Amino acid sequence: MNALEQLKTMTVVVADTGDLEAIRKYQPQDCTTNPSLILKAASLPGYAQALRDAQDMDDVEAAIDMLTIRIGTELTRIVPGYVSTEVDARLSFDTDAMVAKARHLIDLYQKAGVGKERILIKLATTWEGVQAARILEAEGIHCNLTLVFSKEQAIAAAQAGAYLLSPFVGRITDWYKKATGTKDYAVDDDPGVQSVREIYHHFKSHGYQTIVMGASFRSAAQVKALAGCDRLTVSPQLLGELEGDQGHLERALTPVPATETEPPVSEADFRWALASNPMANEKLAEGIRGFHEDTEKLRTLLRQKQAAPA
């Protein structure tokens, strides 16, 4: 078996893309999207009609929601598992707004014939995002807590009952390379890889049921270093590299018995942990800004198309 086939025997492989052809090629269990991927997907031939329908709508916000749901619906027809759909990053510090938006997206999916059991609502792992997940999970709406850069974020999400969380490997590595002047890391010394390994082992030893899904990879070596993690969401480029790798893949992560418990993370604990961690604080804010900027680009694209002569 190639490395991708071996990886699938020990980890649920998720495609980090909205590209229909790539998903058909690599046959992942799930797929994830975010505003950046929705913006990219909108230009792909497979979504041309969806983009035309969106640009015909007068309400740009409704058009973005429609385009997002159309893309997500197409993805549910290809993958057998979950499709992750992200709430507008502008709402990341407003619990009530995130909950309302998530309910609206689920309602749109249901009207399109897709049940909530096929969708993960992606929320930024702010304190408000964690509280939104707590509310939504109680309603049977599963959540993917994204932009996780610290163990404290992960623990708070798990204690809120989040179905899944996404620690970002590559963005952590990027920060440490820039901060320390390190050109490259041996994979076992890679701070992004170490972060996911720490979260994984902490979750297993404390009996948390929340799924750990490593994300934001910069290399196939980072992916292979987390083989055995619950799930890994990987770009088509890296999936292709793994498919072409005929080497033996060692399992890197193995569950351990749950032997420990810990007290709930309070809001003060959560905020202090972020304030005390320059990397996590900076990358969380940067990630929220980046997703917002790509949503703004999509708004601009739709407005331009709406204004263009017929």
XYZ file of C-alpha atoms in Angstrom:
310
model
C 0.000 0.000 0.000
C 1.085 3.568 -0.560
C 1.344 5.994 2.363
C -2.183 7.361 1.849
C -3.680 3.869 1.865
C -1.692 3.019 4.994
C -2.796 6.245 6.676
C -6.444 5.388 6.036
C -6.020 2.159 8.029
C -5.184 4.084 11.208
C -6.710 7.573 10.780
C -9.883 8.969 9.233
C -8.629 11.003 6.265
C -10.480 14.241 5.537
C -10.028 16.374 2.410
C -9.270 20.029 3.110
C -10.853 21.325 -0.082
C -14.058 22.021 -1.952
C -12.620 20.671 -5.225
C -15.038 17.976 -6.379
C -12.557 16.258 -8.683
C -9.871 16.063 -5.998
C -12.365 14.572 -3.556
C -13.480 11.984 -6.092
C -9.846 11.085 -6.736
C -8.677 10.639 -3.142
C -11.952 9.334 -1.643
C -11.755 10.817 1.856
C -14.300 10.041 4.561
C -15.154 13.707 5.237
C -14.248 17.085 3.851
C -13.765 20.507 5.398
C -14.363 23.956 3.982
C -13.699 27.474 5.224
C -14.198 30.949 3.717
C -10.843 30.723 1.925
C -11.781 27.384 0.331
C -15.305 28.584 -0.535
C -13.772 31.588 -2.310
C -11.426 29.292 -4.238
C -14.160 26.753 -4.986
C -16.455 29.456 -6.399
C -14.122 29.727 -9.410
C -14.132 25.996 -10.182
C -16.164 24.736 -13.176
C -18.224 22.389 -11.021
C -19.778 25.346 -9.193
C -20.358 27.648 -12.176
C -24.145 27.362 -11.984
C -24.147 27.924 -8.229
C -22.084 31.079 -8.719
C -24.470 32.313 -11.438
C -27.445 31.686 -9.163
C -25.719 33.533 -6.308
C -24.905 36.569 -8.405
C -28.577 36.838 -9.437
C -29.633 37.382 -5.817
C -30.107 40.949 -4.569
C -29.041 40.183 -0.995
C -25.282 39.523 -0.932
C -25.382 37.874 2.506
C -28.121 35.514 1.372
C -26.124 34.861 -1.806
C -23.041 33.871 0.199
C -25.119 31.523 2.338
C -26.721 30.014 -0.757
C -23.341 29.484 -2.443
C -21.902 27.953 0.729
C -24.834 25.556 1.065
C -24.734 24.611 -2.621
C -21.035 23.779 -2.362
C -21.558 21.866 0.884
C -24.506 19.965 -0.580
C -22.436 18.866 -3.573
C -19.736 17.658 -1.218
C -22.210 15.548 0.779
C -23.009 13.688 -2.452
C -19.387 12.587 -2.770
C -18.116 11.906 0.748
C -19.928 9.425 3.004
C -19.255 11.355 6.207
C -19.313 14.944 7.416
C -18.925 18.230 5.581
C -17.703 21.131 7.720
C -19.266 24.538 7.038
C -17.938 27.648 8.741
C -19.856 30.431 10.440
C -18.915 33.974 9.352
C -15.672 34.923 11.127
C -17.078 38.384 11.949
C -19.308 36.666 14.518
C -16.470 34.986 16.399
C -16.941 37.068 19.559
C -20.756 36.956 19.681
C -22.177 33.716 21.059
C -25.803 34.480 20.231
C -24.965 35.518 16.665
C -22.931 32.364 16.052
C -25.744 30.180 17.367
C -28.315 31.983 15.208
C -26.110 31.704 12.105
C -25.444 28.013 12.723
C -29.160 27.294 13.081
C -29.813 29.224 9.860
C -27.179 27.247 7.941
C -28.581 23.950 9.219
C -32.065 25.066 8.178
C -30.794 25.895 4.678
C -29.120 22.509 4.464
C -32.325 20.756 5.520
C -34.262 22.657 2.847
C -31.661 21.412 0.346
C -32.281 17.841 1.513
C -29.205 17.489 3.708
C -29.795 16.476 7.323
C -27.888 18.003 10.210
C -26.286 14.612 10.826
C -24.103 15.236 7.737
C -22.853 18.697 8.734
C -20.289 20.015 11.193
C -20.646 23.705 11.996
C -17.210 25.307 12.200
C -16.675 27.913 14.894
C -13.515 29.797 15.822
C -12.253 28.625 19.215
C -12.795 31.880 21.056
C -14.474 31.740 24.460
C -17.696 32.798 22.728
C -17.245 30.089 20.112
C -16.857 27.474 22.846
C -20.112 28.634 24.474
C -21.890 28.577 21.111
C -20.725 24.979 20.641
C -22.095 24.064 24.060
C -25.548 25.361 23.043
C -25.534 23.830 19.569
C -24.316 20.416 20.683
C -27.182 20.311 23.196
C -29.518 20.797 20.206
C -27.923 17.960 18.249
C -25.955 20.264 15.932
C -22.396 18.964 15.879
C -19.526 21.441 15.847
C -15.966 21.617 14.571
C -13.985 24.041 16.763
C -11.350 25.473 14.467
C -8.280 27.712 14.788
C -7.020 25.750 17.799
C -3.482 26.792 18.755
C -3.279 25.844 22.436
C -4.102 22.978 24.776
C -6.340 25.297 26.831
C -8.500 26.086 23.794
C -8.771 22.370 23.098
C -9.709 21.450 26.679
C -12.391 24.156 26.845
C -13.884 22.902 23.566
C -13.913 19.310 24.800
C -15.494 20.276 28.114
C -18.226 22.094 26.162
C -18.989 18.826 24.349
C -17.709 19.832 20.909
C -17.855 16.904 18.500
C -14.506 17.709 16.892
C -11.703 20.241 17.062
C -9.008 21.243 14.597
C -5.528 22.062 15.948
C -3.579 23.906 13.242
C -0.180 22.329 12.679
C 1.400 24.421 9.932
C 0.421 27.821 11.263
C 2.043 27.001 14.601
C 5.197 25.902 12.791
C 5.180 29.101 10.709
C 5.021 31.257 13.847
C 7.915 29.509 15.553
C 10.083 29.593 12.440
C 9.581 33.351 12.217
C 9.950 33.963 15.965
C 13.118 31.890 16.387
C 14.725 32.270 12.976
C 14.691 28.490 12.546
C 14.812 27.538 8.875
C 13.327 24.090 9.368
C 12.502 21.580 12.090
C 13.094 17.864 12.299
C 9.556 16.480 12.274
C 9.663 15.251 15.890
C 10.840 18.712 16.999
C 8.229 20.544 14.936
C 6.176 22.727 17.337
C 3.000 22.206 15.287
C 3.363 18.424 15.356
C 4.195 18.527 19.075
C 1.079 20.597 19.797
C -1.281 18.053 18.216
C 0.518 15.145 19.879
C 0.143 16.864 23.263
C -3.571 17.534 22.746
C -4.175 13.980 21.521
C -2.440 12.345 24.487
C -4.096 14.729 26.941
C -7.534 13.948 25.551
C -7.029 10.194 25.634
C -5.558 10.166 29.148
C -8.433 12.333 30.431
C -11.208 10.470 28.636
C -12.434 13.343 26.459
C -14.646 12.097 23.620
C -14.062 15.091 21.327
C -12.345 14.058 18.090
C -8.883 15.519 17.458
C -8.376 16.412 13.779
C -4.978 17.813 12.856
C -5.210 20.530 10.191
C -3.167 23.125 8.294
C -0.287 20.972 7.117
C 2.777 22.290 5.338
C 4.306 18.945 4.369
C 3.532 15.271 3.983
C 6.115 14.627 6.718
C 3.919 16.514 9.205
C 0.929 14.393 8.198
C 2.873 11.141 8.580
C 4.174 12.277 11.981
C 0.550 12.314 13.204
C -0.523 8.957 11.748
C -2.966 7.427 14.182
C -4.571 10.734 15.171
C -8.383 10.475 15.199
C -8.663 12.432 11.937
C -6.405 14.504 9.709
C -7.646 17.042 7.170
C -5.210 17.272 4.283
C -4.969 19.355 1.107
C -5.192 17.672 -2.328
C -1.535 18.466 -2.978
C -0.374 16.589 0.103
C -2.850 13.768 -0.493
C -1.189 13.362 -3.880
C 2.257 13.256 -2.295
C 1.120 10.581 0.146
C -0.438 8.565 -2.662
C 2.883 8.599 -4.502
C 4.882 7.540 -1.436
C 5.557 3.784 -1.399
C 7.457 3.782 1.898
C 6.316 2.137 5.131
C 4.201 4.355 7.391
C 4.653 3.920 11.137
C 1.799 4.659 13.500
C 2.795 7.710 15.554
C -0.200 8.100 17.894
C -1.936 5.367 19.894
C -4.767 5.793 22.423
C -3.921 5.349 26.099
C -6.292 4.452 28.965
C -8.128 7.335 30.593
C -6.665 7.691 34.086
C -6.934 11.401 34.909
C -9.559 14.098 35.444
C -9.299 17.872 35.605
C -11.461 20.804 36.717
C -13.500 22.843 34.224
C -11.718 25.618 32.350
C -13.247 28.934 33.419
C -13.564 31.996 31.215
C -10.781 33.655 33.221
C -8.546 30.585 32.788
C -9.227 30.524 29.068
C -8.544 34.218 28.489
C -5.428 34.222 30.667
C -4.028 31.180 28.865
C -4.445 32.946 25.517
C -2.988 36.195 26.844
C -0.006 34.243 28.190
C 0.649 32.475 24.879
C 1.842 34.971 22.230
C 1.708 32.371 19.452
C -1.846 31.196 20.164
C -3.138 34.720 20.762
C -1.611 36.059 17.566
C -2.528 33.113 15.317
C -6.132 32.960 16.540
C -6.651 36.667 15.779
C -4.805 36.339 12.471
C -6.890 33.328 11.467
C -10.163 35.107 12.221
C -9.009 38.156 10.248
C -7.914 35.981 7.333
C -11.238 34.148 7.075
C -13.062 37.472 7.313
C -10.911 38.944 4.529
C -11.704 36.035 2.219
C -15.419 36.393 2.980
C -15.091 40.082 2.076
C -13.428 39.099 -1.201
C -16.374 36.820 -1.925
C -18.789 39.668 -1.132
C -16.865 41.925 -3.513
C -16.866 39.271 -6.245
C -20.639 38.813 -5.985
C -21.298 42.571 -5.960
C -19.147 42.985 -9.078
C -20.980 40.222 -10.872
C -24.334 41.630 -9.797
C -23.338 45.038 -11.197
C -21.982 43.677 -14.470
C -24.153 44.204 -17.597
C -26.268 41.171 -18.491
